[in-house]
GROMACS .gro file of C-alpha atoms in nm:
model
  481
    1MET     CA    1   0.228  -5.058  -6.170
    2MET     CA    2  -0.171  -5.052  -6.127
    3GLN     CA    3  -0.347  -5.134  -5.881
    4LYS     CA    4  -0.692  -5.178  -5.658
    5ILE     CA    5  -0.865  -4.787  -5.588
    6ILE     CA    6  -1.158  -4.995  -5.368
    7ALA     CA    7  -0.979  -5.309  -5.167
    8VAL     CA    8  -1.289  -5.409  -5.149
    9ALA     CA    9  -1.385  -5.687  -5.305
   10LEU     CA   10  -1.359  -6.132  -5.307
   11PHE     CA   11  -1.292  -6.335  -5.001
   12PHE     CA   12  -1.454  -6.732  -4.948
   13LEU     CA   13  -1.809  -6.717  -4.821
   14LEU     CA   14  -2.043  -6.981  -4.944
   15CYS     CA   15  -2.356  -6.835  -5.092
   16ILE     CA   16  -2.631  -6.986  -5.313
   17GLY     CA   17  -2.632  -6.956  -5.726
   18CYS     CA   18  -2.930  -6.746  -5.866
   19ALA     CA   19  -3.186  -6.719  -6.097
   20GLY     CA   20  -3.123  -6.745  -6.473
   21CYS     CA   21  -2.786  -6.886  -6.387
   22GLN     CA   22  -2.677  -7.195  -6.606
   23LYS     CA   23  -2.739  -7.568  -6.444
   24THR     CA   24  -2.457  -7.626  -6.186
   25PRO     CA   25  -2.204  -7.872  -6.330
   26GLU     CA   26  -2.173  -8.208  -6.181
   27ARG     CA   27  -1.779  -8.179  -6.155
   28PRO     CA   28  -1.677  -7.988  -5.847
   29ILE     CA   29  -1.556  -7.701  -5.805
   30ALA     CA   30  -1.243  -7.611  -5.617
   31ILE     CA   31  -0.995  -7.311  -5.577
   32GLY     CA   32  -0.684  -7.372  -5.682
   33ASN     CA   33  -0.479  -7.604  -5.907
   34ASP     CA   34  -0.358  -8.013  -5.859
   35THR     CA   35  -0.019  -7.964  -6.118
   36GLU     CA   36  -0.002  -8.296  -6.174
   37LYS     CA   37  -0.331  -8.407  -6.225
   38LEU     CA   38  -0.424  -8.157  -6.505
   39ILE     CA   39  -0.130  -8.246  -6.681
   40GLU     CA   40  -0.202  -8.593  -6.634
   41GLN     CA   41  -0.598  -8.564  -6.788
   42ALA     CA   42  -0.375  -8.296  -7.066
   43GLN     CA   43  -0.131  -8.559  -7.210
   44LYS     CA   44  -0.443  -8.788  -7.216
   45GLU     CA   45  -0.706  -8.594  -7.404
   46ASP     CA   46  -0.416  -8.428  -7.572
   47ALA     CA   47  -0.368  -8.723  -7.751
   48ASP     CA   48  -0.631  -8.779  -7.793
   49ALA     CA   49  -0.743  -8.486  -8.042
   50ALA     CA   50  -0.419  -8.523  -8.210
   51SER     CA   51  -0.549  -8.926  -8.327
   52GLU     CA   52  -0.886  -8.708  -8.439
   53SER     CA   53  -0.841  -8.594  -8.823
   54SER     CA   54  -0.768  -8.196  -8.889
   55ALA     CA   55  -1.003  -7.932  -8.908
   56PRO     CA   56  -1.066  -7.554  -8.984
   57LEU     CA   57  -0.995  -7.392  -8.647
   58ASP     CA   58  -1.336  -7.194  -8.535
   59LEU     CA   59  -1.280  -7.241  -8.103
   60TYR     CA   60  -1.664  -7.070  -8.081
   61THR     CA   61  -1.771  -7.351  -8.242
   62ARG     CA   62  -1.619  -7.640  -8.072
   63LEU     CA   63  -1.662  -7.444  -7.765
   64HIS     CA   64  -2.028  -7.293  -7.777
   65ALA     CA   65  -1.892  -7.019  -7.763
   66PRO     CA   66  -2.148  -6.706  -7.829
   67ALA     CA   67  -1.999  -6.344  -7.868
   68THR     CA   68  -2.188  -6.212  -7.623
   69TYR     CA   69  -2.253  -6.302  -7.254
   70SER     CA   70  -2.494  -6.149  -7.027
   71GLN     CA   71  -2.664  -6.230  -6.690
   72GLU     CA   72  -2.743  -6.030  -6.402
   73ILE     CA   73  -2.632  -6.177  -6.006
   74THR     CA   74  -2.674  -6.105  -5.750
   75SER     CA   75  -2.558  -6.194  -5.421
   76LYS     CA   76  -2.675  -6.422  -5.091
   77VAL     CA   77  -2.743  -6.170  -4.870
   78GLY     CA   78  -2.738  -5.874  -5.155
   79ARG     CA   79  -2.490  -5.614  -5.106
   80LEU     CA   80  -2.285  -5.741  -5.387
   81HIS     CA   81  -2.432  -5.788  -5.763
   82VAL     CA   82  -2.226  -5.814  -6.053
   83PHE     CA   83  -2.313  -5.751  -6.368
   84ALA     CA   84  -2.206  -5.892  -6.744
   85ASP     CA   85  -2.269  -5.749  -7.072
   86ALA     CA   86  -1.912  -5.832  -7.281
   87LYS     CA   87  -1.765  -5.929  -7.527
   88VAL     CA   88  -1.606  -6.320  -7.541
   89LEU     CA   89  -1.283  -6.285  -7.740
   90LEU     CA   90  -1.127  -6.638  -7.843
   91PRO     CA   91  -0.742  -6.694  -8.049
   92SER     CA   92  -0.790  -6.795  -8.379
   93CYS     CA   93  -0.519  -7.135  -8.260
   94GLU     CA   94  -0.508  -7.429  -7.979
   95LEU     CA   95  -0.424  -7.358  -7.636
   96PRO     CA   96  -0.129  -7.536  -7.503
   97ILE     CA   97  -0.013  -7.606  -7.149
   98VAL     CA   98   0.381  -7.460  -7.165
   99ARG     CA   99   0.613  -7.554  -6.893
  100VAL     CA  100   0.875  -7.205  -6.786
  101LYS     CA  101   1.074  -7.153  -6.551
  102PRO     CA  102   1.248  -6.804  -6.359
  103MET     CA  103   1.565  -6.721  -6.538
  104GLU     CA  104   1.804  -6.443  -6.434
  105PHE     CA  105   1.942  -6.183  -6.661
  106THR     CA  106   2.270  -6.212  -6.754
  107LEU     CA  107   2.607  -5.903  -6.814
  108ALA     CA  108   2.591  -6.000  -7.209
  109GLN     CA  109   2.204  -5.839  -7.181
  110ALA     CA  110   2.286  -5.583  -6.995
  111ARG     CA  111   2.538  -5.450  -7.210
  112ARG     CA  112   2.286  -5.501  -7.500
  113PHE     CA  113   1.972  -5.332  -7.231
  114ALA     CA  114   2.214  -5.019  -7.206
  115GLU     CA  115   2.241  -4.944  -7.566
  116VAL     CA  116   1.902  -4.992  -7.717
  117LEU     CA  117   1.744  -4.786  -7.414
  118MET     CA  118   2.062  -4.576  -7.356
  119GLY     CA  119   2.175  -4.510  -7.680
  120ASN     CA  120   2.597  -4.648  -7.886
  121ASP     CA  121   2.647  -4.267  -7.775
  122ALA     CA  122   2.533  -4.258  -7.428
  123THR     CA  123   2.793  -4.050  -7.164
  124TYR     CA  124   2.786  -4.321  -6.860
  125VAL     CA  125   2.865  -4.176  -6.546
  126GLN     CA  126   2.876  -4.222  -6.185
  127TYR     CA  127   2.608  -4.080  -6.026
  128ASP     CA  128   2.615  -3.967  -5.662
  129TYR     CA  129   2.272  -3.825  -5.510
  130GLU     CA  130   2.481  -3.658  -5.248
  131ASN     CA  131   2.794  -3.486  -5.423
  132GLU     CA  132   2.547  -3.413  -5.763
  133THR     CA  133   2.713  -3.145  -6.026
  134ARG     CA  134   2.617  -2.797  -5.994
  135GLY     CA  135   2.259  -2.910  -6.284
  136ALA     CA  136   2.182  -3.119  -6.059
  137TYR     CA  137   2.155  -2.894  -5.773
  138GLU     CA  138   2.038  -2.581  -6.016
  139ARG     CA  139   1.695  -2.851  -6.147
  140ARG     CA  140   1.625  -2.966  -5.733
  141ILE     CA  141   1.650  -2.569  -5.657
  142GLU     CA  142   1.431  -2.472  -5.915
  143ARG     CA  143   1.211  -2.765  -5.795
  144LEU     CA  144   1.201  -2.658  -5.377
  145ARG     CA  145   1.107  -2.276  -5.498
  146TYR     CA  146   0.826  -2.386  -5.732
  147ALA     CA  147   0.687  -2.517  -5.406
  148LEU     CA  148   0.758  -2.233  -5.251
  149SER     CA  149   0.569  -2.047  -5.374
  150ASP     CA  150   0.296  -2.190  -5.277
  151TRP     CA  151   0.349  -2.429  -5.035
  152ALA     CA  152   0.001  -2.471  -4.924
  153GLU     CA  153  -0.135  -2.591  -5.259
  154VAL     CA  154   0.168  -2.718  -5.469
  155GLY     CA  155   0.380  -2.724  -5.220
  156GLN     CA  156   0.324  -2.929  -4.955
  157TYR     CA  157   0.208  -3.229  -5.180
  158ILE     CA  158   0.570  -3.196  -5.392
  159PHE     CA  159   0.831  -3.242  -5.098
  160ASP     CA  160   0.497  -3.433  -4.867
  161LEU     CA  161   0.776  -3.702  -4.706
  162GLN     CA  162   1.061  -3.538  -4.724
  163TYR     CA  163   0.971  -3.175  -4.543
  164ASN     CA  164   0.702  -3.188  -4.285
  165THR     CA  165   0.693  -2.740  -4.336
  166GLU     CA  166   0.770  -2.523  -4.533
  167GLN     CA  167   1.015  -2.382  -4.307
  168GLU     CA  168   1.201  -2.646  -4.364
  169ALA     CA  169   1.267  -2.681  -4.751
  170GLU     CA  170   1.349  -2.317  -4.729
  171GLU     CA  171   1.637  -2.486  -4.541
  172ALA     CA  172   1.678  -2.740  -4.682
  173MET     CA  173   1.668  -2.487  -5.050
  174ARG     CA  174   2.008  -2.266  -4.886
  175LYS     CA  175   2.161  -2.574  -4.782
  176LEU     CA  176   2.152  -2.641  -5.183
  177ILE     CA  177   2.212  -2.321  -5.297
  178ALA     CA  178   2.555  -2.338  -5.074
  179LYS     CA  179   2.605  -2.695  -5.225
  180ALA     CA  180   2.585  -2.631  -5.566
  181GLY     CA  181   2.822  -2.352  -5.526
  182THR     CA  182   3.095  -2.588  -5.502
  183ALA     CA  183   2.951  -2.869  -5.685
  184PRO     CA  184   3.135  -2.962  -6.007
  185GLU     CA  185   2.995  -2.900  -6.367
  186ALA     CA  186   2.970  -3.263  -6.494
  187TYR     CA  187   3.125  -3.542  -6.401
  188PRO     CA  188   3.342  -3.749  -6.589
  189ALA     CA  189   3.284  -3.967  -6.864
  190TYR     CA  190   3.356  -4.328  -6.774
  191THR     CA  191   3.334  -4.711  -6.955
  192PRO     CA  192   3.145  -4.911  -6.792
  193GLU     CA  193   3.264  -5.218  -6.669
  194PHE     CA  194   2.960  -5.465  -6.690
  195GLU     CA  195   3.029  -5.625  -6.416
  196TRP     CA  196   2.795  -5.809  -6.144
  197GLU     CA  197   2.785  -5.598  -5.740
  198LEU     CA  198   2.743  -5.844  -5.438
  199ARG     CA  199   2.504  -5.667  -5.188
  200PRO     CA  200   2.517  -5.837  -4.875
  201LEU     CA  201   2.194  -5.989  -4.717
  202TYR     CA  202   2.046  -5.931  -4.318
  203VAL     CA  203   1.748  -6.151  -4.250
  204ASN     CA  204   1.620  -6.016  -3.861
  205GLY     CA  205   2.026  -5.848  -3.827
  206VAL     CA  206   2.165  -6.112  -3.900
  207GLU     CA  207   2.426  -6.193  -4.266
  208LYS     CA  208   2.239  -6.442  -4.432
  209GLU     CA  209   2.490  -6.643  -4.810
  210ASN     CA  210   2.291  -6.542  -5.120
  211ASN     CA  211   2.406  -6.516  -5.524
  212ASP     CA  212   2.151  -6.254  -5.581
  213THR     CA  213   2.323  -5.960  -5.749
  214TYR     CA  214   2.270  -5.606  -5.882
  215PHE     CA  215   2.401  -5.385  -6.178
  216ASP     CA  216   2.368  -4.998  -6.219
  217LEU     CA  217   2.399  -4.783  -6.475
  218TYR     CA  218   2.374  -4.401  -6.502
  219SER     CA  219   2.400  -4.170  -6.837
  220THR     CA  220   2.327  -3.840  -6.916
  221LYS     CA  221   2.293  -3.574  -7.257
  222ASP     CA  222   2.277  -3.265  -6.976
  223GLN     CA  223   2.470  -3.344  -6.662
  224ARG     CA  224   2.094  -3.180  -6.518
  225VAL     CA  225   1.919  -3.524  -6.652
  226PHE     CA  226   1.990  -3.903  -6.519
  227SER     CA  227   1.925  -4.194  -6.693
  228ARG     CA  228   1.920  -4.503  -6.513
  229LEU     CA  229   1.882  -4.900  -6.604
  230SER     CA  230   1.907  -5.115  -6.266
  231ILE     CA  231   1.887  -5.496  -6.306
  232ARG     CA  232   1.803  -5.698  -5.998
  233ASN     CA  233   1.873  -6.072  -6.009
  234ALA     CA  234   1.755  -6.088  -5.635
  235GLY     CA  235   1.570  -6.403  -5.632
  236ASP     CA  236   1.721  -6.589  -5.331
  237GLY     CA  237   1.700  -6.223  -5.128
  238PHE     CA  238   1.378  -6.044  -5.201
  239GLY     CA  239   1.220  -6.351  -5.507
  240VAL     CA  240   1.218  -6.060  -5.765
  241ILE     CA  241   1.454  -6.080  -6.067
  242GLU     CA  242   1.344  -5.775  -6.307
  243MET     CA  243   1.488  -5.503  -6.501
  244GLU     CA  244   1.453  -5.085  -6.473
  245TYR     CA  245   1.515  -4.843  -6.726
  246ILE     CA  246   1.324  -4.466  -6.671
  247ARG     CA  247   1.465  -4.173  -6.855
  248ASP     CA  248   1.525  -3.931  -6.610
  249ASP     CA  249   1.548  -4.064  -6.237
  250ALA     CA  250   1.448  -3.733  -6.095
  251ILE     CA  251   1.103  -3.898  -6.194
  252PRO     CA  252   0.857  -4.050  -5.886
  253MET     CA  253   0.877  -4.431  -5.860
  254ASP     CA  254   0.489  -4.447  -5.904
  255VAL     CA  255   0.431  -4.345  -6.257
  256PHE     CA  256   0.329  -4.695  -6.321
  257ASN     CA  257   0.019  -4.671  -6.115
  258TYR     CA  258  -0.318  -4.610  -6.311
  259GLU     CA  259  -0.467  -4.219  -6.248
  260SER     CA  260  -0.808  -4.189  -6.398
  261ASN     CA  261  -0.846  -4.032  -6.702
  262SER     CA  262  -1.034  -3.716  -6.552
  263ARG     CA  263  -0.687  -3.537  -6.550
  264LYS     CA  264  -0.672  -3.537  -6.934
  265THR     CA  265  -0.759  -3.236  -7.002
  266GLU     CA  266  -0.504  -3.035  -6.748
  267ALA     CA  267  -0.283  -3.299  -6.855
  268GLY     CA  268  -0.291  -3.221  -7.218
  269GLU     CA  269  -0.307  -3.460  -7.566
  270LEU     CA  270   0.000  -3.704  -7.686
  271ALA     CA  271   0.163  -3.624  -8.036
  272ILE     CA  272   0.313  -3.995  -8.145
  273THR     CA  273  -0.047  -4.180  -8.146
  274PRO     CA  274  -0.131  -4.553  -7.993
  275GLU     CA  275  -0.036  -4.734  -8.292
  276ASP     CA  276   0.293  -4.551  -8.340
  277ALA     CA  277   0.367  -4.576  -7.995
  278GLN     CA  278   0.288  -4.983  -8.033
  279GLN     CA  279   0.551  -5.003  -8.358
  280LEU     CA  280   0.833  -4.826  -8.109
  281ALA     CA  281   0.751  -5.070  -7.871
  282LYS     CA  282   0.788  -5.385  -8.073
  283ASN     CA  283   1.160  -5.225  -8.236
  284THR     CA  284   1.248  -5.158  -7.917
  285LEU     CA  285   1.212  -5.534  -7.816
  286SER     CA  286   1.360  -5.624  -8.105
  287GLN     CA  287   1.650  -5.448  -8.099
  288MET     CA  288   1.717  -5.579  -7.711
  289GLY     CA  289   1.698  -5.914  -7.777
  290ILE     CA  290   1.412  -5.981  -7.664
  291GLU     CA  291   1.184  -6.243  -7.789
  292GLY     CA  292   0.842  -6.373  -7.780
  293PHE     CA  293   0.610  -6.138  -7.687
  294VAL     CA  294   0.278  -5.960  -7.834
  295CYS     CA  295   0.162  -5.622  -7.680
  296ALA     CA  296  -0.197  -5.738  -7.515
  297ALA     CA  297  -0.253  -5.399  -7.360
  298ASN     CA  298  -0.188  -5.075  -7.485
  299LEU     CA  299  -0.428  -4.755  -7.283
  300PRO     CA  300  -0.406  -4.354  -7.271
  301TYR     CA  301  -0.232  -4.333  -6.888
  302LEU     CA  302  -0.086  -4.008  -6.670
  303TYR     CA  303   0.197  -4.035  -6.485
  304ARG     CA  304   0.310  -3.786  -6.199
  305THR     CA  305   0.670  -3.595  -6.273
  306ASP     CA  306   0.873  -3.419  -6.009
  307TYR     CA  307   0.618  -3.174  -6.010
  308ASN     CA  308   0.360  -3.368  -5.877
  309ASP     CA  309   0.180  -3.265  -6.182
  310TYR     CA  310   0.045  -3.547  -6.446
  311ARG     CA  311   0.149  -3.583  -6.853
  312PRO     CA  312   0.033  -3.774  -7.070
  313ALA     CA  313   0.163  -4.177  -7.191
  314HIS     CA  314   0.048  -4.448  -7.352
  315PHE     CA  315   0.129  -4.780  -7.123
  316LEU     CA  316   0.180  -5.061  -7.290
  317THR     CA  317   0.205  -5.430  -7.160
  318PHE     CA  318   0.388  -5.704  -7.378
  319LYS     CA  319   0.230  -6.078  -7.263
  320ARG     CA  320   0.391  -6.364  -7.311
  321GLU     CA  321   0.327  -6.566  -7.676
  322VAL     CA  322   0.289  -6.912  -7.774
  323ASN     CA  323   0.192  -7.085  -8.092
  324GLY     CA  324  -0.029  -6.804  -8.156
  325ALA     CA  325  -0.153  -6.811  -7.810
  326VAL     CA  326  -0.087  -6.571  -7.620
  327GLU     CA  327  -0.103  -6.512  -7.168
  328THR     CA  328  -0.351  -6.240  -7.068
  329CYS     CA  329  -0.316  -5.940  -6.960
  330THR     CA  330  -0.434  -5.819  -6.646
  331ASN     CA  331  -0.401  -5.547  -6.396
  332ALA     CA  332  -0.287  -5.862  -6.159
  333MET     CA  333   0.113  -5.821  -6.130
  334GLU     CA  334   0.143  -6.091  -5.828
  335ALA     CA  335   0.034  -6.356  -5.725
  336SER     CA  336   0.095  -6.612  -5.470
  337ASN     CA  337   0.075  -7.016  -5.381
  338GLU     CA  338  -0.059  -7.214  -5.132
  339TYR     CA  339   0.263  -7.110  -4.869
  340ASN     CA  340   0.135  -6.742  -4.913
  341GLN     CA  341   0.456  -6.770  -5.105
  342SER     CA  342   0.450  -6.402  -5.400
  343TRP     CA  343   0.586  -6.430  -5.750
  344LYS     CA  344   0.515  -6.201  -5.989
  345TYR     CA  345   0.374  -6.280  -6.380
  346GLU     CA  346   0.634  -6.199  -6.653
  347ALA     CA  347   0.490  -5.941  -6.839
  348VAL     CA  348   0.732  -5.657  -7.058
  349TYR     CA  349   0.570  -5.309  -6.945
  350LEU     CA  350   0.604  -4.966  -7.088
  351LEU     CA  351   0.536  -4.637  -7.103
  352ILE     CA  352   0.644  -4.399  -7.448
  353ASP     CA  353   0.571  -4.017  -7.488
  354ASP     CA  354   0.601  -3.769  -7.752
  355ASP     CA  355   0.970  -3.750  -7.678
  356GLY     CA  356   1.001  -4.169  -7.640
  357ILE     CA  357   1.046  -4.404  -7.339
  358VAL     CA  358   0.987  -4.257  -7.008
  359ARG     CA  359   1.018  -4.550  -6.905
  360PHE     CA  360   1.100  -4.969  -6.955
  361GLU     CA  361   1.010  -5.257  -6.721
  362TYR     CA  362   1.059  -5.608  -6.804
  363LYS     CA  363   0.936  -5.812  -6.486
  364ALA     CA  364   1.067  -6.205  -6.399
  365PRO     CA  365   1.146  -6.336  -6.672
  366CYS     CA  366   1.114  -6.744  -6.797
  367GLU     CA  367   1.185  -6.922  -7.043
  368ILE     CA  368   1.049  -7.217  -7.156
  369VAL     CA  369   1.125  -7.566  -7.101
  370GLU     CA  370   0.875  -7.774  -7.247
  371MET     CA  371   0.584  -7.806  -7.463
  372VAL     CA  372   0.329  -7.981  -7.166
  373ALA     CA  373  -0.008  -8.059  -7.423
  374GLU     CA  374  -0.012  -7.881  -7.749
  375CYS     CA  375  -0.389  -7.921  -7.771
  376PRO     CA  376  -0.569  -8.005  -7.476
  377GLU     CA  377  -0.941  -8.094  -7.428
  378LEU     CA  378  -1.125  -7.745  -7.363
  379LEU     CA  379  -1.459  -7.719  -7.163
  380PRO     CA  380  -1.727  -7.629  -7.304
  381PHE     CA  381  -1.832  -7.217  -7.207
  382PRO     CA  382  -2.210  -7.327  -7.077
  383GLU     CA  383  -2.017  -7.485  -6.820
  384ILE     CA  384  -1.774  -7.181  -6.757
  385GLN     CA  385  -2.009  -7.027  -6.798
  386GLY     CA  386  -2.206  -7.222  -6.494
  387ILE     CA  387  -1.901  -7.156  -6.286
  388PHE     CA  388  -1.869  -6.817  -6.300
  389GLU     CA  389  -2.231  -6.764  -6.252
  390LYS     CA  390  -2.224  -6.999  -5.906
  391MET     CA  391  -1.848  -6.875  -5.789
  392CYS     CA  392  -1.850  -6.504  -5.944
  393VAL     CA  393  -2.060  -6.405  -5.605
  394ILE     CA  394  -1.841  -6.645  -5.378
  395VAL     CA  395  -1.488  -6.627  -5.418
  396ASP     CA  396  -1.369  -6.355  -5.239
  397ASN     CA  397  -1.723  -6.187  -5.153
  398LYS     CA  398  -1.567  -5.948  -4.900
  399VAL     CA  399  -1.923  -5.724  -4.882
  400ASP     CA  400  -2.201  -5.971  -4.748
  401TYR     CA  401  -2.092  -6.048  -4.426
  402ASN     CA  402  -1.872  -5.706  -4.363
  403ASP     CA  403  -2.103  -5.485  -4.046
  404LEU     CA  404  -1.850  -5.156  -4.250
  405TRP     CA  405  -2.039  -5.270  -4.594
  406ASP     CA  406  -2.431  -5.212  -4.367
  407SER     CA  407  -2.636  -5.008  -4.673
  408GLY     CA  408  -2.380  -5.055  -4.887
  409SER     CA  409  -2.220  -5.230  -5.184
  410MET     CA  410  -2.063  -5.346  -5.440
  411GLU     CA  411  -2.078  -5.398  -5.843
  412TYR     CA  412  -1.912  -5.545  -6.062
  413HIS     CA  413  -1.965  -5.514  -6.461
  414VAL     CA  414  -1.789  -5.770  -6.649
  415THR     CA  415  -1.775  -5.567  -7.019
  416THR     CA  416  -1.477  -5.859  -7.181
  417VAL     CA  417  -1.485  -6.259  -7.125
  418ARG     CA  418  -1.113  -6.354  -7.293
  419LEU     CA  419  -1.029  -6.748  -7.315
  420GLY     CA  420  -0.614  -6.709  -7.340
  421LEU     CA  421  -0.316  -6.851  -7.122
  422VAL     CA  422  -0.254  -6.796  -6.763
  423SER     CA  423   0.040  -6.861  -6.526
  424ILE     CA  424   0.006  -7.087  -6.235
  425GLN     CA  425   0.271  -7.237  -6.053
  426GLU     CA  426   0.351  -7.607  -5.986
  427LYS     CA  427   0.380  -7.764  -5.629
  428ASN     CA  428   0.695  -7.785  -5.492
  429GLU     CA  429   0.879  -7.740  -5.798
  430ASN     CA  430   1.028  -7.360  -5.898
  431THR     CA  431   0.871  -7.409  -6.295
  432ARG     CA  432   0.539  -7.236  -6.389
  433LEU     CA  433   0.287  -7.407  -6.639
  434LEU     CA  434   0.075  -7.165  -6.856
  435VAL     CA  435  -0.282  -7.280  -6.912
  436PRO     CA  436  -0.608  -7.225  -7.075
  437ALA     CA  437  -0.851  -7.022  -6.913
  438TRP     CA  438  -1.084  -6.823  -6.947
  439ASP     CA  439  -1.085  -6.472  -6.761
  440PHE     CA  440  -1.444  -6.231  -6.658
  441LEU     CA  441  -1.292  -5.912  -6.677
  442GLY     CA  442  -1.413  -5.547  -6.626
  443TYR     CA  443  -1.449  -5.287  -6.416
  444GLU     CA  444  -1.616  -5.239  -6.016
  445ARG     CA  445  -1.836  -4.982  -5.830
  446ALA     CA  446  -1.916  -4.939  -5.481
  447ARG     CA  447  -1.986  -4.740  -5.178
  448ARG     CA  448  -1.975  -4.814  -4.831
  449THR     CA  449  -2.284  -4.632  -4.709
  450ALA     CA  450  -2.642  -4.571  -4.927
  451GLU     CA  451  -2.521  -4.223  -4.829
  452ASP     CA  452  -2.184  -4.240  -5.011
  453GLU     CA  453  -2.060  -4.185  -5.373
  454TRP     CA  454  -2.002  -4.408  -5.629
  455ARG     CA  455  -1.668  -4.466  -5.663
  456THR     CA  456  -1.523  -4.658  -6.020
  457THR     CA  457  -1.208  -4.894  -6.008
  458GLY     CA  458  -1.040  -4.950  -6.334
  459ASP     CA  459  -1.332  -4.861  -6.571
  460THR     CA  460  -1.085  -4.743  -6.817
  461SER     CA  461  -0.866  -5.066  -6.878
  462GLU     CA  462  -1.090  -5.273  -6.772
  463LEU     CA  463  -0.844  -5.541  -6.714
  464GLU     CA  464  -0.962  -5.578  -6.313
  465PRO     CA  465  -0.997  -6.000  -6.345
  466TYR     CA  466  -1.313  -6.058  -6.101
  467LEU     CA  467  -1.204  -6.471  -6.176
  468THR     CA  468  -1.079  -6.644  -6.342
  469VAL     CA  469  -1.147  -7.016  -6.481
  470ASN     CA  470  -0.917  -7.315  -6.556
  471ALA     CA  471  -1.024  -7.384  -6.880
  472ILE     CA  472  -0.916  -7.777  -6.897
  473ASP     CA  473  -1.096  -7.828  -6.469
  474GLY     CA  474  -1.286  -7.574  -6.439
  475THR     CA  475  -1.134  -7.439  -6.052
  476ILE     CA  476  -1.103  -7.176  -5.998
  477ILE     CA  477  -0.743  -6.988  -6.057
  478THR     CA  478  -0.681  -6.711  -5.763
  479ARG     CA  479  -0.510  -6.391  -5.995
  480GLY     CA  480  -0.331  -6.212  -5.688
  481TYR     CA  481  -0.349  -5.820  -5.710
   0.00000   0.00000   0.00000
C-alpha cells in the first residue's frame, strides 16, 4: 500500500487563526461524527430540497465555490506552514448519503476471479515452497548467484531479511543446488475444488472460535513462475476481508509502497499508455463482475522486483460510485473509530505493466443497503474554507510543541480541494456511511532542523489528505493512514 515517508504531521493542539483567514464560523468545530444527528439533519434538508423546484445543477454557484483557492497559514508557534494553491474540484451531480455494510467474498466469486485473472486454460498446481520444481529452484539459485556476485552492494539488500552474511547465502545456495538435483520437473495439474479453508485462531495462546474462511490458489505456465490468488474472509480474527492476485508470487509484498519517480530513468519506460491501462482495468473489473466502481486515480509507479531493482507500471485505484458521486481517493487506506478499532476503506487496486496485470487487490468489499438522503444540503464553501484555515494548523499538529523540531519546520502544500464522498463508521453498528465531504489534498515538505535538507512526501501523487471536512455539518473527519 502508499505510505507516508515522513511520519511527522498532524496532532490536536490549540492554535489561533491567522491573518487573511475567513471569519471563524459560528457553528462549533468538532472532531468526530455524531452519525445519528447527521442523518437526522440530512434527511430533513433532503426533504426540503426535494420539495423545491428543480434547476440546472451548478454546485460552484450553489456553494459559492471558486475554481481555485489560495492561502498561506502559519501555526501559533510558527513551525507549521500551510500553503494552498489549489484547484477546487466539484462533481456535476448531487452528493447523497449512502449506508453500506461489509460483505464477504463467495466461492462463486473466487471461481470467476480465477478464470479472469489466471485464464480459462490455467494450469492449477499445489505449490509448495519447501518442495519446489526444478525450474523454481533454478530460479532461486540464479537469484542467489546474482546476489553473491556483488554481496556488499547488491546481495545483502536483496536478502537482507534472510541471510546475515555472504557465507550464509553461499551455504543456502549449495543446499538449493542439491534440492534442484532431485526436484520434479513439474507439479501435476489438478482441478481445484473451490472450497473454503478453515484455520484455527489463537489469542494469547488460546484457540478462539471463529467463522473466518480462506482460499488460496496457484497456477503456472512454465513451472518456474507461479501466480497466486488469495481470499481472506477474516473479519472475526483479523478484521480483514480482502482478495489479492499477484502474477509472480516471488515479487516482494511491498509492491504497493510508493516509490519516487526519481528512479524512473533507471527503470525504463512503459509501452502501454495510461489510457490503455485504464481500459484494461475497466474490462477486467467488468469480467470479474465487480460493479459500481470508477477509476479515481491513475499514477505512474515503480515496483520492486525480487532482484531489488525497479520496474515501471501504472497504479490504478478504483473507488465506489453512487449516482455519479465518487468516493474520494486518497493515500489513506485504513482508519480507526473512537474505540481505536481499525477498518479499511473499500477500494480496488491494480498494478499494470507491459505484460498485463502485475497485481490486483480488492480491499474491504461492501454492498449498498440504503439510500439515506439523495441530496442533503451542503455548507457553502466560504464556511468550509473558514473551518479549514482555523483547523489545519491545529488538528494533529505534531511540530509546534515537539522539542525534536526545535529549529525545524514542516510545510503542507495543498494542491487540490475535492468535494466527494467519504466513508465513516456508524456508532455501534457494523455499517458505514458514505457522506459528502471536502478533502484538502497535496504533499508535504519537512526538515527536522534548520541545517537538514528538505524531504518531500507525495509530490507526485498529491493524494495526502491534510484535512477532511464534513460538507453537511462541518465536523472534522479523521482520515487515518
